[in-house]
């Protein structure tokens, strides 16, 4: 088994944020990945997808699925993260009030992504964009 | 607890889904979806006063099978269509968040372990 999935995330439409994560979740479930793995991937990718829409005007998500593990790359051409250390702290958020009114921007996005994944690499350049690579190991 | 029982306790209106088919073991009340994603672990129902499609998306990612809108909030057709597509039961109650949580707690439901 080796499946590659690719999604364009629309940065203009908040209501559609989560479609890619939902589809990845459905695919993993269909392929028979363990429920905990399916949930961890879904939550981490959903947080990343929401971040793309809130902060970066969209981006691209690719997922490589195999029995040995799942790799997800979230890439955007947004403003970049000036201080990754701060962004990783629970409660730190640069989201504006209109985003908080939608139920996000509590400063839990990146910490959550780290919590639910088995490996996380962030590569961000201010003014150019951010790429987050996530690794998940199937849990029985 | 069957969702049917929660409907009685909350004097709720069923907006979509089969309330007999879904069991809830715990509950989480929050208007902040970030917190729901961070903290809810067990199969729960979600009580919220926030009304937008991301409530349903959050429930989908967390395997939450029942969403309860409190304070008389009414989700639109798009939100309900999404919930139906994801097999999520949606209720609506006029009770406040505090009263709704209290009613479910009195009925035997307890908060789950934090993740």
mmCIF file of C-alpha atoms in Angstrom:
data_model
loop_
_atom_site.group_PDB
_atom_site.id
_atom_site.type_symbol
_atom_site.label_atom_id
_atom_site.label_comp_id
_atom_site.label_asym_id
_atom_site.label_seq_id
_atom_site.Cartn_x
_atom_site.Cartn_y
_atom_site.Cartn_z
ATOM 1 C CA UNK A 1 0.000 0.000 0.000
ATOM 2 C CA UNK A 2 1.296 3.455 -0.860
ATOM 3 C CA UNK A 3 -1.246 6.167 -1.437
ATOM 4 C CA UNK A 4 -0.613 9.830 -2.065
ATOM 5 C CA UNK A 5 -3.304 12.438 -1.500
ATOM 6 C CA UNK A 6 -3.109 16.096 -2.462
ATOM 7 C CA UNK A 7 -5.415 19.018 -1.612
ATOM 8 C CA UNK A 8 -5.527 22.716 -2.386
ATOM 9 C CA UNK A 9 -6.842 24.626 0.625
ATOM 10 C CA UNK A 10 -8.924 27.684 -0.227
ATOM 11 C CA UNK A 11 -7.885 30.570 1.998
ATOM 12 C CA UNK A 12 -10.946 32.622 1.196
ATOM 13 C CA UNK A 13 -13.596 30.237 2.467
ATOM 14 C CA UNK A 14 -13.563 29.537 6.184
ATOM 15 C CA UNK A 15 -16.671 27.370 5.937
ATOM 16 C CA UNK A 16 -14.787 24.843 3.767
ATOM 17 C CA UNK A 17 -11.756 24.632 6.059
ATOM 18 C CA UNK A 18 -11.597 21.031 7.213
ATOM 19 C CA UNK A 19 -12.641 19.401 3.944
ATOM 20 C CA UNK A 20 -9.129 18.097 3.276
ATOM 21 C CA UNK A 21 -8.729 16.809 6.851
ATOM 22 C CA UNK A 22 -12.145 15.161 6.676
ATOM 23 C CA UNK A 23 -11.239 13.438 3.432
ATOM 24 C CA UNK A 24 -7.898 12.215 4.791
ATOM 25 C CA UNK A 25 -9.706 10.890 7.862
ATOM 26 C CA UNK A 26 -12.263 9.069 5.711
ATOM 27 C CA UNK A 27 -9.528 7.536 3.547
ATOM 28 C CA UNK A 28 -7.492 6.336 6.551
ATOM 29 C CA UNK A 29 -10.619 4.799 8.066
ATOM 30 C CA UNK A 30 -11.452 3.044 4.802
ATOM 31 C CA UNK A 31 -7.903 1.679 4.565
ATOM 32 C CA UNK A 32 -8.235 0.183 8.037
ATOM 33 C CA UNK A 33 -5.745 2.285 10.004
ATOM 34 C CA UNK A 34 -6.185 2.000 13.805
ATOM 35 C CA UNK A 35 -8.882 4.382 15.178
ATOM 36 C CA UNK A 36 -6.428 6.260 17.412
ATOM 37 C CA UNK A 37 -4.107 6.888 14.475
ATOM 38 C CA UNK A 38 -7.015 8.056 12.325
ATOM 39 C CA UNK A 39 -8.106 10.497 15.017
ATOM 40 C CA UNK A 40 -4.617 11.820 15.705
ATOM 41 C CA UNK A 41 -3.997 12.484 12.022
ATOM 42 C CA UNK A 42 -7.424 14.104 11.597
ATOM 43 C CA UNK A 43 -6.979 16.475 14.535
ATOM 44 C CA UNK A 44 -3.407 17.487 13.696
ATOM 45 C CA UNK A 45 -4.137 18.064 10.006
ATOM 46 C CA UNK A 46 -7.363 19.920 10.800
ATOM 47 C CA UNK A 47 -5.472 22.309 13.107
ATOM 48 C CA UNK A 48 -2.949 22.843 10.323
ATOM 49 C CA UNK A 49 -5.661 23.398 7.740
ATOM 50 C CA UNK A 50 -7.405 25.940 9.979
ATOM 51 C CA UNK A 51 -4.076 27.731 10.492
ATOM 52 C CA UNK A 52 -3.577 27.902 6.716
ATOM 53 C CA UNK A 53 -6.943 29.568 6.267
ATOM 54 C CA UNK A 54 -6.596 31.920 9.248
ATOM 55 C CA UNK A 55 -3.015 33.022 8.745
ATOM 56 C CA UNK A 56 -1.786 32.175 5.261
ATOM 57 C CA UNK A 57 -4.617 32.573 2.754
ATOM 58 C CA UNK A 58 -4.656 28.865 2.017
ATOM 59 C CA UNK A 59 -2.023 26.418 0.859
ATOM 60 C CA UNK A 60 -1.439 22.822 -0.098
ATOM 61 C CA UNK A 61 -1.685 19.599 1.874
ATOM 62 C CA UNK A 62 -0.110 16.340 0.731
ATOM 63 C CA UNK A 63 -0.412 13.044 2.560
ATOM 64 C CA UNK A 64 1.573 9.870 1.956
ATOM 65 C CA UNK A 65 -0.088 6.837 3.450
ATOM 66 C CA UNK A 66 1.636 3.516 3.952
ATOM 67 C CA UNK A 67 1.521 0.690 6.463
ATOM 68 C CA UNK A 68 4.780 1.904 8.005
ATOM 69 C CA UNK A 69 3.524 5.382 8.665
ATOM 70 C CA UNK A 70 1.786 8.490 7.449
ATOM 71 C CA UNK A 71 3.570 11.626 6.343
ATOM 72 C CA UNK A 72 1.641 14.857 5.910
ATOM 73 C CA UNK A 73 3.114 18.080 4.535
ATOM 74 C CA UNK A 74 1.258 21.368 4.954
ATOM 75 C CA UNK A 75 2.788 24.104 2.817
ATOM 76 C CA UNK A 76 1.687 27.698 2.500
ATOM 77 C CA UNK A 77 2.963 30.942 1.031
ATOM 78 C CA UNK A 78 1.737 33.031 3.939
ATOM 79 C CA UNK A 79 3.571 35.594 6.068
ATOM 80 C CA UNK A 80 5.722 32.993 7.872
ATOM 81 C CA UNK A 81 6.239 32.582 11.612
ATOM 82 C CA UNK A 82 8.707 35.121 13.054
ATOM 83 C CA UNK A 83 9.258 33.231 16.328
ATOM 84 C CA UNK A 84 8.551 29.504 16.147
ATOM 85 C CA UNK A 85 9.467 29.043 19.815
ATOM 86 C CA UNK A 86 6.743 31.458 20.880
ATOM 87 C CA UNK A 87 4.232 29.986 18.416
ATOM 88 C CA UNK A 88 4.758 26.559 19.987
ATOM 89 C CA UNK A 89 3.768 27.844 23.449
ATOM 90 C CA UNK A 90 0.263 26.970 24.573
ATOM 91 C CA UNK A 91 -1.884 30.093 24.711
ATOM 92 C CA UNK A 92 0.290 32.226 22.432
ATOM 93 C CA UNK A 93 -1.734 33.441 19.484
ATOM 94 C CA UNK A 94 -1.520 36.150 16.851
ATOM 95 C CA UNK A 95 -5.035 35.443 15.577
ATOM 96 C CA UNK A 96 -7.243 38.545 15.298
ATOM 97 C CA UNK A 97 -10.517 38.954 17.221
ATOM 98 C CA UNK A 98 -12.673 37.932 14.238
ATOM 99 C CA UNK A 99 -10.937 34.541 14.229
ATOM 100 C CA UNK A 100 -11.486 34.115 17.980
ATOM 101 C CA UNK A 101 -15.157 34.838 17.421
ATOM 102 C CA UNK A 102 -15.187 31.795 15.141
ATOM 103 C CA UNK A 103 -13.902 29.571 17.947
ATOM 104 C CA UNK A 104 -10.208 29.470 17.081
ATOM 105 C CA UNK A 105 -7.081 31.380 17.979
ATOM 106 C CA UNK A 106 -6.669 30.138 21.537
ATOM 107 C CA UNK A 107 -2.990 29.534 20.898
ATOM 108 C CA UNK A 108 -3.423 25.773 20.874
ATOM 109 C CA UNK A 109 -2.971 25.053 17.151
ATOM 110 C CA UNK A 110 0.739 24.262 16.855
ATOM 111 C CA UNK A 111 1.033 22.701 20.342
ATOM 112 C CA UNK A 112 -1.921 20.491 19.444
ATOM 113 C CA UNK A 113 -0.362 19.464 16.151
ATOM 114 C CA UNK A 114 2.785 18.462 18.030
ATOM 115 C CA UNK A 115 0.793 16.601 20.682
ATOM 116 C CA UNK A 116 -1.136 14.472 18.221
ATOM 117 C CA UNK A 117 1.746 13.694 15.835
ATOM 118 C CA UNK A 118 4.808 11.470 16.270
ATOM 119 C CA UNK A 119 7.154 13.904 14.585
ATOM 120 C CA UNK A 120 6.899 17.546 13.562
ATOM 121 C CA UNK A 121 9.290 19.736 11.585
ATOM 122 C CA UNK A 122 8.542 23.398 10.923
ATOM 123 C CA UNK A 123 10.349 25.338 8.264
ATOM 124 C CA UNK A 124 9.252 28.955 8.099
ATOM 125 C CA UNK A 125 10.651 32.018 6.375
ATOM 126 C CA UNK A 126 9.086 35.397 7.119
ATOM 127 C CA UNK A 127 7.573 36.827 3.970
ATOM 128 C CA UNK A 128 7.815 33.531 2.079
ATOM 129 C CA UNK A 129 5.752 30.923 3.875
ATOM 130 C CA UNK A 130 5.666 27.948 6.183
ATOM 131 C CA UNK A 131 6.033 24.221 5.629
ATOM 132 C CA UNK A 132 5.107 21.765 8.362
ATOM 133 C CA UNK A 133 6.052 18.119 7.950
ATOM 134 C CA UNK A 134 4.259 15.640 10.194
ATOM 135 C CA UNK A 135 4.899 11.980 10.807
ATOM 136 C CA UNK A 136 2.440 9.528 12.319
ATOM 137 C CA UNK A 137 3.196 5.944 13.279
ATOM 138 C CA UNK A 138 0.253 3.545 13.212
ATOM 139 C CA UNK A 139 -0.819 2.638 16.763
ATOM 140 C CA UNK A 140 -2.647 -0.593 17.477
ATOM 141 C CA UNK B 1 -26.715 7.618 27.981
ATOM 142 C CA UNK B 2 -28.746 7.560 24.789
ATOM 143 C CA UNK B 3 -29.098 10.936 23.122
ATOM 144 C CA UNK B 4 -32.859 10.448 23.505
ATOM 145 C CA UNK B 5 -32.352 10.791 27.263
ATOM 146 C CA UNK B 6 -30.333 13.963 26.780
ATOM 147 C CA UNK B 7 -33.169 15.390 24.669
ATOM 148 C CA UNK B 8 -35.556 14.916 27.613
ATOM 149 C CA UNK B 9 -33.154 16.363 30.178
ATOM 150 C CA UNK B 10 -32.466 19.415 28.060
ATOM 151 C CA UNK B 11 -36.038 19.821 26.759
ATOM 152 C CA UNK B 12 -34.237 19.972 23.455
ATOM 153 C CA UNK B 13 -35.368 20.054 19.867
ATOM 154 C CA UNK B 14 -33.854 17.409 17.576
ATOM 155 C CA UNK B 15 -32.613 19.149 14.428
ATOM 156 C CA UNK B 16 -31.121 16.108 12.712
ATOM 157 C CA UNK B 17 -29.975 12.535 13.324
ATOM 158 C CA UNK B 18 -31.169 9.400 15.052
ATOM 159 C CA UNK B 19 -31.121 10.007 18.809
ATOM 160 C CA UNK B 20 -31.678 6.324 19.637
ATOM 161 C CA UNK B 21 -28.666 5.221 17.629
ATOM 162 C CA UNK B 22 -26.095 7.308 19.490
ATOM 163 C CA UNK B 23 -24.719 6.716 22.986
ATOM 164 C CA UNK B 24 -22.811 9.431 24.795
ATOM 165 C CA UNK B 25 -20.423 8.666 27.627
ATOM 166 C CA UNK B 26 -19.260 12.122 28.549
ATOM 167 C CA UNK B 27 -19.801 15.772 27.687
ATOM 168 C CA UNK B 28 -17.760 18.855 26.915
ATOM 169 C CA UNK B 29 -19.065 22.420 27.004
ATOM 170 C CA UNK B 30 -17.073 25.049 25.127
ATOM 171 C CA UNK B 31 -17.402 27.903 22.663
ATOM 172 C CA UNK B 32 -13.726 27.564 21.793
ATOM 173 C CA UNK B 33 -13.122 24.834 19.236
ATOM 174 C CA UNK B 34 -9.364 25.052 19.839
ATOM 175 C CA UNK B 35 -9.968 23.876 23.400
ATOM 176 C CA UNK B 36 -12.243 21.071 22.267
ATOM 177 C CA UNK B 37 -9.510 19.849 19.920
ATOM 178 C CA UNK B 38 -6.948 20.091 22.689
ATOM 179 C CA UNK B 39 -8.770 18.511 25.572
ATOM 180 C CA UNK B 40 -11.635 16.208 24.718
ATOM 181 C CA UNK B 41 -10.602 12.594 24.598
ATOM 182 C CA UNK B 42 -13.407 10.147 25.162
ATOM 183 C CA UNK B 43 -16.504 9.756 23.035
ATOM 184 C CA UNK B 44 -18.365 12.859 24.047
ATOM 185 C CA UNK B 45 -21.195 15.142 23.151
ATOM 186 C CA UNK B 46 -20.315 18.762 22.556
ATOM 187 C CA UNK B 47 -22.349 21.622 24.039
ATOM 188 C CA UNK B 48 -21.659 24.978 22.456
ATOM 189 C CA UNK B 49 -23.103 28.400 21.837
ATOM 190 C CA UNK B 50 -20.883 28.874 18.805
ATOM 191 C CA UNK B 51 -22.732 28.527 15.519
ATOM 192 C CA UNK B 52 -20.636 27.900 12.428
ATOM 193 C CA UNK B 53 -19.703 24.897 10.252
ATOM 194 C CA UNK B 54 -16.401 24.446 12.091
ATOM 195 C CA UNK B 55 -18.360 23.185 15.106
ATOM 196 C CA UNK B 56 -19.434 20.219 12.977
ATOM 197 C CA UNK B 57 -15.947 19.819 11.475
ATOM 198 C CA UNK B 58 -14.435 19.803 14.965
ATOM 199 C CA UNK B 59 -16.953 17.177 16.046
ATOM 200 C CA UNK B 60 -16.091 15.118 12.977
ATOM 201 C CA UNK B 61 -12.354 15.124 13.731
ATOM 202 C CA UNK B 62 -12.932 14.278 17.398
ATOM 203 C CA UNK B 63 -15.416 11.436 16.724
ATOM 204 C CA UNK B 64 -18.076 13.438 18.560
ATOM 205 C CA UNK B 65 -21.444 12.045 17.508
ATOM 206 C CA UNK B 66 -23.743 14.627 19.088
ATOM 207 C CA UNK B 67 -23.625 18.428 19.049
ATOM 208 C CA UNK B 68 -25.949 20.427 21.295
ATOM 209 C CA UNK B 69 -26.451 24.125 20.592
ATOM 210 C CA UNK B 70 -27.279 25.967 23.815
ATOM 211 C CA UNK B 71 -28.854 29.379 24.561
ATOM 212 C CA UNK B 72 -31.441 28.815 21.830
ATOM 213 C CA UNK B 73 -28.849 29.133 19.060
ATOM 214 C CA UNK B 74 -30.121 27.915 15.719
ATOM 215 C CA UNK B 75 -27.728 26.482 13.128
ATOM 216 C CA UNK B 76 -28.527 27.187 9.468
ATOM 217 C CA UNK B 77 -29.302 24.624 6.774
ATOM 218 C CA UNK B 78 -25.679 24.414 5.606
ATOM 219 C CA UNK B 79 -24.530 23.430 9.082
ATOM 220 C CA UNK B 80 -27.283 20.836 9.400
ATOM 221 C CA UNK B 81 -26.557 19.399 5.934
ATOM 222 C CA UNK B 82 -22.908 19.003 6.908
ATOM 223 C CA UNK B 83 -23.896 17.320 10.184
ATOM 224 C CA UNK B 84 -26.196 14.921 8.345
ATOM 225 C CA UNK B 85 -23.421 14.062 5.884
ATOM 226 C CA UNK B 86 -21.135 13.274 8.823
ATOM 227 C CA UNK B 87 -23.770 11.275 10.763
ATOM 228 C CA UNK B 88 -23.778 13.720 13.651
ATOM 229 C CA UNK B 89 -26.909 14.233 15.748
ATOM 230 C CA UNK B 90 -27.731 17.910 16.325
ATOM 231 C CA UNK B 91 -29.886 19.213 19.176
ATOM 232 C CA UNK B 92 -30.907 22.667 20.251
ATOM 233 C CA UNK B 93 -31.933 23.791 23.711
ATOM 234 C CA UNK B 94 -33.032 27.120 25.164
ATOM 235 C CA UNK B 95 -31.056 26.372 28.328
ATOM 236 C CA UNK B 96 -27.855 28.292 29.071
ATOM 237 C CA UNK B 97 -24.536 26.469 28.871
ATOM 238 C CA UNK B 98 -24.416 26.232 32.676
ATOM 239 C CA UNK B 99 -27.954 24.891 33.001
ATOM 240 C CA UNK B 100 -27.559 22.468 30.106
ATOM 241 C CA UNK B 101 -24.333 21.033 31.551
ATOM 242 C CA UNK B 102 -26.016 20.838 34.964
ATOM 243 C CA UNK B 103 -29.024 18.992 33.564
ATOM 244 C CA UNK B 104 -26.825 16.385 31.863
ATOM 245 C CA UNK B 105 -24.688 16.015 34.992
ATOM 246 C CA UNK B 106 -27.794 15.494 37.130
ATOM 247 C CA UNK B 107 -28.886 12.867 34.639
ATOM 248 C CA UNK B 108 -25.708 10.893 35.268
ATOM 249 C CA UNK B 109 -23.329 12.118 32.602
ATOM 250 C CA UNK B 110 -19.842 13.044 33.774
ATOM 251 C CA UNK B 111 -16.917 15.000 32.352
ATOM 252 C CA UNK B 112 -14.335 12.885 30.584
ATOM 253 C CA UNK B 113 -10.635 12.632 31.236
ATOM 254 C CA UNK B 114 -8.614 15.396 29.693
ATOM 255 C CA UNK B 115 -6.304 14.319 26.891
#
